[in-house]
Backbone as ProteinMPNN parsed JSONL, in Angstrom:
{"seq_chain_A": "XXXXXXXXXXXXXXXXXXXXXXXXXXXXXXXXXXXXXXXXXXXXXXXXXXXXXXXXXXXXXXXXXXXXXXXXXXXXXXXXXXXXXXXXXXXXXXXXXXXXXXXXXXXXXXXXXXXXXXXXXXXXXXXXXXXXXXXXXXXXXXXXXXXXX", "coords_chain_A": {"N_chain_A": [[162.072, 120.659, 161.729], [161.135, 118.571, 160.083], [161.54, 117.616, 157.557], [164.034, 116.537, 157.217], [166.703, 114.265, 158.043], [169.045, 112.659, 160.154], [170.963, 109.851, 160.595], [168.709, 107.743, 161.867], [165.843, 107.063, 159.861], [162.727, 108.75, 159.607], [159.723, 107.014, 160.412], [157.407, 107.602, 158.974], [158.313, 108.185, 156.463], [158.416, 105.972, 154.909], [157.974, 104.491, 151.785], [157.494, 106.953, 150.53], [158.939, 108.47, 148.712], [159.556, 109.614, 145.405], [161.881, 109.613, 143.89], [165.224, 108.715, 144.617], [168.413, 110.012, 144.9], [171.924, 109.564, 144.608], [175.181, 110.578, 144.777], [178.29, 109.476, 144.337], [178.516, 108.154, 146.897], [177.957, 105.539, 147.802], [180.267, 103.989, 147.73], [181.496, 104.646, 150.057], [180.076, 103.544, 152.111], [179.655, 101.306, 154.801], [177.988, 99.054, 154.747], [176.672, 98.177, 151.989], [174.366, 96.753, 151.187], [172.439, 97.155, 153.209], [172.151, 99.896, 152.904], [171.049, 99.976, 150.274], [168.689, 98.564, 150.791], [167.43, 100.387, 152.503], [167.038, 102.563, 150.795], [165.237, 101.354, 149.032], [163.108, 100.977, 150.823], [162.384, 103.631, 151.255], [161.334, 104.44, 148.795], [158.46, 104.993, 146.671], [156.149, 102.656, 145.098], [157.454, 101.608, 142.03], [159.268, 103.678, 142.193], [162.304, 105.562, 141.601], [165.752, 104.877, 141.768], [168.598, 106.612, 141.42], [171.969, 106.736, 140.817], [175.54, 107.365, 141.175], [178.652, 105.718, 141.147], [182.181, 105.161, 141.596], [183.939, 103.803, 138.781], [185.934, 101.173, 138.689], [187.247, 100.052, 136.569], [187.646, 101.925, 134.583], [188.887, 103.794, 136.034], [191.273, 102.898, 137.72], [192.8, 103.992, 139.743], [191.112, 104.55, 141.764], [191.221, 102.549, 143.63], [193.145, 103.41, 145.344], [192.058, 105.349, 146.92], [191.566, 106.039, 150.132], [189.243, 106.151, 151.755], [187.337, 104.872, 150.28], [185.643, 102.195, 150.679], [184.316, 100.248, 149.355], [184.185, 98.766, 146.149], [182.921, 98.594, 142.895], [181.627, 96.474, 140.309], [179.956, 96.054, 137.149], [178.442, 93.737, 137.39], [178.416, 93.267, 140.202], [177.018, 95.522, 141.081], [174.561, 95.103, 139.803], [173.747, 92.698, 141.03], [173.612, 93.484, 143.758], [171.512, 95.385, 143.634], [169.283, 93.929, 142.57], [169.006, 91.955, 144.535], [168.218, 93.576, 146.606], [165.712, 94.269, 145.883], [165.218, 95.716, 143.541], [164.636, 96.612, 140.076], [166.91, 96.613, 137.587], [167.465, 99.221, 135.462], [169.421, 100.524, 133.972], [172.933, 100.348, 133.745], [175.352, 102.31, 133.194], [178.394, 102.705, 131.588], [179.523, 104.589, 130.0], [178.495, 107.188, 130.137], [179.771, 108.732, 132.013], [183.156, 109.505, 132.556], [184.626, 108.14, 134.518], [182.941, 106.681, 136.139], [180.208, 104.549, 137.162], [176.963, 105.001, 136.026], [173.908, 104.661, 137.318], [170.614, 103.414, 137.066], [167.753, 102.379, 138.64], [164.658, 100.755, 139.378], [162.122, 100.506, 141.877], [160.967, 97.364, 142.89], [158.339, 95.233, 143.867], [158.556, 92.592, 143.886], [160.285, 89.905, 145.112], [163.579, 88.94, 144.428], [166.499, 86.972, 143.768], [169.815, 87.056, 142.767], [171.654, 84.467, 141.533], [174.997, 83.419, 142.45], [176.39, 82.526, 140.262], [175.301, 83.65, 138.032], [175.846, 85.941, 135.583], [174.9, 88.969, 134.504], [174.469, 90.405, 131.315], [177.188, 91.114, 130.582], [179.68, 92.655, 128.69], [180.775, 90.768, 126.097], [183.072, 91.051, 124.608], [185.293, 91.786, 125.946], [187.916, 91.322, 128.307], [187.943, 91.129, 131.72], [188.6, 91.712, 135.156], [186.385, 91.179, 137.754], [185.282, 92.646, 140.602], [183.528, 91.449, 143.237], [181.335, 91.904, 145.825], [180.194, 89.656, 148.099], [177.848, 87.889, 150.181], [177.853, 85.284, 152.412], [175.95, 82.536, 153.85], [176.356, 83.05, 156.549], [176.315, 85.697, 156.889], [178.667, 87.083, 156.658], [180.679, 89.362, 155.075], [182.403, 88.926, 151.989], [184.997, 88.965, 149.509], [185.008, 88.291, 146.116], [186.826, 87.487, 143.298], [186.351, 87.437, 139.937], [187.076, 86.301, 136.753], [186.247, 87.162, 133.554], [186.373, 85.58, 130.594], [186.88, 85.703, 127.085]], "CA_chain_A": [[162.972, 119.958, 160.838], [160.496, 117.292, 159.749], [161.911, 117.189, 156.203], [165.435, 116.132, 157.183], [167.02, 113.228, 159.019], [170.425, 112.196, 160.291], [170.905, 108.578, 161.321], [167.47, 106.996, 161.614], [164.847, 107.693, 158.998], [161.391, 108.765, 160.207], [158.885, 105.906, 159.934], [156.402, 108.063, 158.01], [158.937, 108.343, 155.148], [158.325, 104.706, 154.176], [157.207, 104.529, 150.545], [157.036, 108.318, 150.243], [159.815, 109.165, 147.761], [159.481, 109.271, 143.981], [163.248, 109.418, 143.407], [166.346, 108.887, 145.538], [169.658, 110.18, 144.151], [173.14, 109.441, 145.404], [176.353, 110.844, 143.954], [179.567, 109.079, 144.913], [178.367, 107.895, 148.329], [177.868, 104.11, 148.118], [181.616, 103.443, 147.929], [181.909, 105.009, 151.418], [179.146, 102.931, 153.051], [180.153, 100.031, 155.325], [177.079, 97.957, 154.401], [175.899, 98.622, 150.82], [173.053, 96.091, 151.105], [171.533, 97.878, 154.101], [171.908, 101.172, 152.229], [170.104, 99.714, 149.179], [167.405, 98.209, 151.419], [166.821, 101.614, 153.02], [166.552, 103.309, 149.628], [164.029, 100.624, 148.603], [162.088, 101.278, 151.829], [161.959, 105.019, 151.077], [160.693, 104.696, 147.499], [157.112, 104.555, 146.302], [156.167, 101.616, 144.072], [158.013, 102.106, 140.773], [160.163, 104.801, 142.423], [163.582, 105.458, 140.897], [167.025, 105.073, 142.461], [169.585, 107.081, 140.442], [173.201, 106.994, 141.554], [176.851, 107.204, 140.555], [179.755, 105.194, 141.951], [183.376, 105.056, 140.765], [184.143, 102.618, 137.947], [187.335, 100.786, 138.895], [187.837, 99.608, 135.306], [188.071, 103.117, 133.849], [189.662, 104.603, 136.966], [191.844, 101.996, 138.719], [193.362, 104.769, 140.855], [190.113, 104.574, 142.833], [191.658, 101.614, 144.667], [194.055, 104.119, 146.237], [191.303, 106.292, 147.753], [191.52, 105.309, 151.401], [187.906, 106.059, 152.342], [186.457, 104.083, 149.415], [185.719, 100.856, 151.25], [183.657, 99.348, 148.412], [184.453, 98.977, 144.729], [181.843, 97.88, 142.222], [181.608, 96.123, 138.894], [178.588, 96.016, 136.62], [177.765, 92.566, 137.955], [178.167, 93.43, 141.638], [175.933, 96.503, 141.209], [173.32, 94.431, 139.402], [173.379, 91.74, 142.074], [173.22, 94.258, 144.937], [170.203, 96.004, 143.419], [168.24, 92.905, 142.44], [168.809, 91.335, 145.845], [167.553, 94.557, 147.476], [164.336, 94.468, 145.417], [165.144, 96.664, 142.433], [164.798, 96.196, 138.687], [167.963, 97.449, 137.016], [167.102, 99.802, 134.176], [170.636, 100.824, 133.219], [174.228, 100.558, 134.387], [176.03, 102.933, 132.056], [179.819, 102.934, 131.792], [179.999, 105.593, 129.042], [177.965, 108.53, 130.402], [180.746, 109.425, 132.856], [184.454, 108.926, 132.201], [185.223, 107.303, 135.557], [181.909, 106.224, 137.071], [178.997, 103.861, 136.724], [175.734, 105.772, 136.208], [172.976, 103.556, 137.542], [169.189, 103.709, 137.224], [167.003, 101.189, 139.033], [163.315, 101.052, 139.881], [161.665, 99.645, 142.966], [160.088, 96.248, 142.56], [157.799, 94.584, 145.059], [158.769, 91.164, 143.695], [161.596, 89.548, 145.651], [164.403, 88.12, 143.538], [167.883, 86.798, 144.198], [170.683, 86.718, 141.648], [172.632, 83.444, 141.937], [176.396, 83.831, 142.316], [176.931, 82.108, 138.97], [174.626, 84.358, 136.942], [176.47, 87.227, 135.266], [174.016, 89.593, 133.532], [174.776, 91.429, 130.336], [178.581, 91.565, 130.545], [180.183, 92.787, 127.328], [181.538, 89.561, 125.812], [184.26, 91.342, 123.81], [186.387, 92.263, 126.764], [188.365, 90.494, 129.411], [188.106, 92.009, 132.861], [188.426, 91.16, 136.495], [185.205, 91.781, 138.35], [185.291, 92.54, 142.061], [182.15, 91.226, 143.648], [181.158, 91.695, 147.246], [179.131, 88.689, 148.312], [177.607, 87.526, 151.559], [177.466, 83.88, 152.512], [174.85, 82.298, 154.777], [176.671, 83.532, 157.886], [176.24, 87.163, 156.816], [180.012, 87.641, 156.698], [181.03, 89.811, 153.729], [183.61, 88.372, 151.382], [185.27, 89.495, 148.18], [185.259, 87.261, 145.121], [187.318, 88.03, 142.045], [185.942, 86.569, 138.841], [187.621, 86.75, 135.483], [185.399, 86.824, 132.421], [187.232, 85.371, 129.438], [186.213, 85.479, 125.788]], "C_chain_A": [[162.391, 118.599, 160.474], [160.857, 116.798, 158.346], [163.388, 116.855, 156.083], [165.676, 115.08, 158.266], [168.507, 112.931, 158.983], [170.358, 110.923, 161.114], [169.656, 107.818, 160.959], [166.502, 107.794, 160.754], [163.489, 107.669, 159.687], [160.496, 107.692, 159.594], [157.849, 106.356, 158.906], [156.998, 108.345, 156.627], [158.836, 107.074, 154.315], [157.426, 104.851, 152.949], [156.759, 105.91, 150.114], [157.84, 109.041, 149.166], [159.603, 108.677, 146.332], [160.856, 108.893, 143.44], [164.206, 109.579, 144.583], [167.592, 108.973, 144.671], [170.834, 110.104, 145.118], [174.331, 109.617, 144.473], [177.611, 110.526, 144.744], [179.489, 108.937, 146.431], [178.478, 106.408, 148.666], [179.235, 103.471, 148.351], [182.151, 103.739, 149.337], [181.113, 104.262, 152.488], [179.655, 101.552, 153.487], [179.287, 98.852, 154.9], [176.193, 98.385, 153.223], [174.514, 97.987, 150.729], [172.041, 96.8, 151.999], [171.174, 99.229, 153.498], [170.863, 100.997, 151.122], [168.726, 99.346, 149.725], [166.683, 99.458, 151.929], [166.308, 102.499, 151.889], [165.257, 102.672, 149.125], [162.86, 100.951, 149.525], [161.524, 102.686, 151.643], [161.088, 105.236, 149.841], [159.248, 104.225, 147.436], [157.234, 103.387, 145.334], [156.574, 102.249, 142.758], [158.854, 103.368, 140.948], [161.53, 104.52, 141.812], [164.748, 105.74, 141.837], [168.058, 105.385, 141.385], [170.863, 107.395, 141.207], [174.441, 106.787, 140.699], [177.808, 106.64, 141.589], [180.972, 105.094, 141.037], [183.433, 103.727, 140.001], [185.632, 102.268, 138.027], [188.023, 100.364, 137.604], [188.298, 100.783, 134.449], [188.907, 104.045, 134.727], [190.255, 103.71, 138.058], [192.498, 102.724, 139.892], [192.372, 104.856, 142.015], [190.469, 103.596, 143.958], [192.553, 102.298, 145.705], [193.331, 105.104, 147.156], [190.956, 105.587, 149.059], [190.117, 105.18, 151.99], [186.883, 105.407, 151.416], [186.583, 102.629, 149.846], [184.994, 99.811, 150.408], [184.035, 99.751, 146.997], [183.494, 98.075, 143.972], [182.148, 97.599, 140.765], [180.155, 96.201, 138.431], [177.805, 94.885, 137.282], [177.456, 92.748, 139.437], [177.075, 94.466, 141.89], [174.585, 95.867, 140.882], [172.837, 93.5, 140.513], [172.901, 92.46, 143.338], [171.796, 94.786, 144.782], [169.081, 94.986, 143.328], [167.953, 92.267, 143.793], [168.144, 92.27, 146.851], [166.149, 94.898, 146.981], [164.175, 95.486, 144.309], [165.165, 95.941, 141.091], [165.808, 97.157, 138.087], [167.528, 97.913, 135.635], [168.345, 100.056, 133.319], [171.823, 100.916, 134.173], [175.142, 101.015, 133.264], [177.485, 103.216, 132.397], [180.342, 104.067, 130.914], [179.549, 107.024, 129.359], [178.918, 109.38, 131.236], [182.088, 108.738, 132.653], [185.04, 108.008, 133.268], [184.209, 106.776, 136.565], [180.854, 105.381, 136.37], [177.831, 104.813, 136.99], [174.609, 104.749, 136.202], [171.558, 104.079, 137.728], [168.487, 102.396, 137.526], [165.64, 101.618, 139.546], [162.929, 100.038, 140.944], [160.748, 98.57, 142.416], [159.579, 95.675, 143.863], [157.912, 93.074, 144.961], [160.171, 90.842, 144.173], [162.319, 88.627, 144.689], [165.801, 88.03, 144.121], [168.681, 86.402, 142.979], [171.674, 85.659, 142.129], [174.051, 83.908, 141.655], [176.972, 83.485, 140.956], [176.322, 82.86, 137.795], [175.248, 85.731, 136.735], [175.642, 87.898, 134.183], [174.752, 90.526, 132.579], [176.208, 91.957, 130.339], [179.031, 91.584, 129.086], [181.137, 91.631, 127.036], [182.817, 89.825, 125.032], [185.41, 91.857, 124.655], [186.722, 91.237, 127.837], [188.558, 91.433, 130.578], [187.96, 91.229, 134.154], [187.256, 91.9, 137.126], [185.271, 91.561, 139.86], [183.849, 92.484, 142.531], [182.108, 91.077, 145.162], [179.973, 90.764, 147.405], [178.959, 88.467, 149.8], [177.19, 86.077, 151.576], [176.363, 83.747, 153.554], [175.1, 82.808, 156.182], [176.636, 85.058, 157.972], [177.612, 87.819, 156.957], [180.39, 88.071, 155.284], [182.337, 89.173, 153.259], [183.806, 89.038, 150.033], [185.619, 88.329, 147.275], [185.741, 87.945, 143.868], [187.031, 87.005, 140.954], [186.519, 87.131, 137.563], [186.715, 86.238, 134.368], [186.304, 86.734, 131.196], [186.389, 85.181, 128.186], [187.221, 84.972, 124.795]], "O_chain_A": [[163.087, 117.586, 160.549], [160.512, 115.672, 157.985], [163.944, 116.881, 154.985], [164.957, 115.013, 159.263], [169.14, 112.948, 157.927], [169.772, 110.906, 162.196], [169.551, 107.297, 159.849], [166.36, 109.009, 160.892], [163.131, 106.66, 160.295], [160.515, 107.488, 158.38], [157.452, 105.565, 158.051], [156.263, 108.707, 155.708], [159.142, 107.099, 153.123], [156.275, 105.275, 153.052], [155.759, 106.044, 149.409], [157.452, 110.132, 148.748], [159.485, 107.476, 146.084], [160.985, 107.971, 142.635], [164.031, 110.454, 145.431], [167.816, 108.121, 143.811], [170.748, 110.519, 146.274], [174.471, 108.886, 143.492], [177.952, 111.222, 145.7], [180.289, 109.522, 147.16], [179.033, 106.052, 149.706], [179.338, 102.502, 149.102], [183.145, 103.149, 149.76], [181.454, 104.346, 153.668], [180.038, 100.732, 152.652], [179.805, 97.752, 154.709], [175.092, 98.896, 153.43], [173.579, 98.624, 150.242], [170.902, 97.022, 151.586], [170.023, 99.66, 153.573], [169.908, 101.77, 151.038], [167.708, 99.772, 149.179], [165.464, 99.569, 151.799], [165.251, 103.117, 152.018], [164.291, 103.375, 148.828], [161.744, 101.178, 149.058], [160.332, 102.912, 151.848], [160.213, 106.103, 149.833], [158.861, 103.225, 148.042], [158.316, 103.147, 144.798], [156.083, 103.323, 142.411], [159.13, 104.063, 139.97], [161.868, 103.368, 141.538], [164.734, 106.708, 142.598], [168.362, 104.542, 140.541], [170.859, 108.211, 142.129], [174.406, 106.133, 139.657], [177.782, 107.03, 142.756], [180.817, 104.957, 139.824], [183.032, 102.679, 140.508], [186.477, 102.987, 137.495], [189.252, 100.321, 137.545], [189.243, 100.648, 133.672], [189.555, 104.966, 134.23], [189.797, 103.751, 139.2], [192.725, 102.116, 140.937], [192.759, 105.202, 143.131], [190.066, 103.793, 145.104], [192.695, 101.804, 146.823], [193.942, 105.64, 148.081], [190.152, 104.656, 149.081], [189.828, 104.191, 152.662], [185.692, 105.388, 151.727], [187.505, 101.922, 149.437], [185.051, 98.619, 150.712], [184.185, 100.934, 146.693], [183.276, 96.926, 144.358], [182.825, 98.369, 140.085], [179.244, 96.392, 139.237], [176.654, 95.06, 137.682], [176.357, 92.421, 139.885], [176.283, 94.307, 142.819], [173.599, 96.069, 141.591], [171.664, 93.515, 140.886], [171.888, 92.075, 143.921], [170.974, 94.65, 145.689], [168.033, 95.165, 143.948], [166.794, 92.063, 144.155], [167.569, 91.811, 147.838], [165.465, 95.723, 147.587], [163.099, 96.064, 144.153], [165.646, 94.813, 140.983], [165.594, 98.369, 138.078], [167.255, 97.101, 134.751], [168.334, 99.836, 132.108], [171.727, 101.487, 135.26], [175.641, 100.205, 132.483], [177.774, 103.891, 133.384], [181.495, 104.471, 131.064], [180.17, 107.977, 128.889], [178.876, 110.608, 131.172], [182.148, 107.51, 132.587], [185.88, 107.167, 132.947], [184.56, 106.462, 137.703], [180.641, 105.486, 135.163], [177.734, 105.374, 138.082], [174.385, 104.058, 135.208], [171.327, 105.052, 138.446], [168.603, 101.426, 136.776], [165.486, 102.714, 140.084], [163.349, 98.881, 140.917], [159.873, 98.831, 141.59], [160.306, 95.636, 144.856], [157.431, 92.352, 145.834], [161.141, 91.433, 143.7], [161.748, 87.655, 144.194], [166.231, 88.904, 144.874], [168.277, 85.511, 142.232], [172.457, 85.923, 143.041], [174.286, 84.692, 140.736], [177.954, 84.095, 140.535], [176.791, 82.715, 136.666], [175.182, 86.586, 137.618], [175.668, 87.447, 133.038], [175.567, 91.344, 133.008], [176.416, 93.15, 130.117], [178.787, 90.635, 128.341], [182.193, 91.527, 127.659], [183.589, 88.891, 124.811], [186.412, 92.322, 124.111], [185.898, 90.402, 128.209], [189.263, 92.435, 130.454], [187.272, 90.21, 134.213], [187.165, 93.124, 137.028], [185.31, 90.424, 140.33], [183.054, 93.379, 142.245], [182.781, 90.208, 145.717], [178.88, 91.041, 146.909], [179.834, 88.821, 150.59], [176.284, 85.676, 150.847], [175.892, 84.753, 154.085], [174.15, 82.986, 156.944], [176.905, 85.63, 159.028], [177.704, 88.986, 157.337], [180.42, 87.237, 154.378], [183.246, 88.92, 154.049], [182.869, 89.615, 149.481], [186.435, 87.479, 147.632], [185.117, 88.904, 143.415], [187.431, 85.845, 141.055], [186.447, 88.337, 137.329], [186.453, 85.04, 134.258], [186.931, 87.722, 130.814], [185.32, 84.573, 128.228], [186.877, 84.717, 123.641]]}, "name": "protein", "num_of_chains": 1, "seq": "XXXXXXXXXXXXXXXXXXXXXXXXXXXXXXXXXXXXXXXXXXXXXXXXXXXXXXXXXXXXXXXXXXXXXXXXXXXXXXXXXXXXXXXXXXXXXXXXXXXXXXXXXXXXXXXXXXXXXXXXXXXXXXXXXXXXXXXXXXXXXXXXXXXXX"}
């Protein structure tokens, strides 16, 4: 069973994957940053991370799903991925009626998105954005930001 793993990933898998796909899993993960870091670790240079997560703006009932411990906005997904070492190629809100469809590529250049930088938000709408952030103490917090136009 050298081509499967539960729990810890085999060390020889580092940088060995061309693509990692995840369908409706990240909202169940206790630590999305560690998850994203592990995906980054698995991918080859320029490898692709393709995933779907519920879109709370098109499906607010997702807040009622008890085992969905994370909820994402376009901005929080972008920040999570960039901070984990990815270049965001697309965060699509239209390809699926109730989910974000996300494509990101591995980057070996470390970057951090400042808390005040909101990338590419559609300026013609008003929406509350739920953002999971981590302060210097590594304690997760939730910040609600309202984008007004």
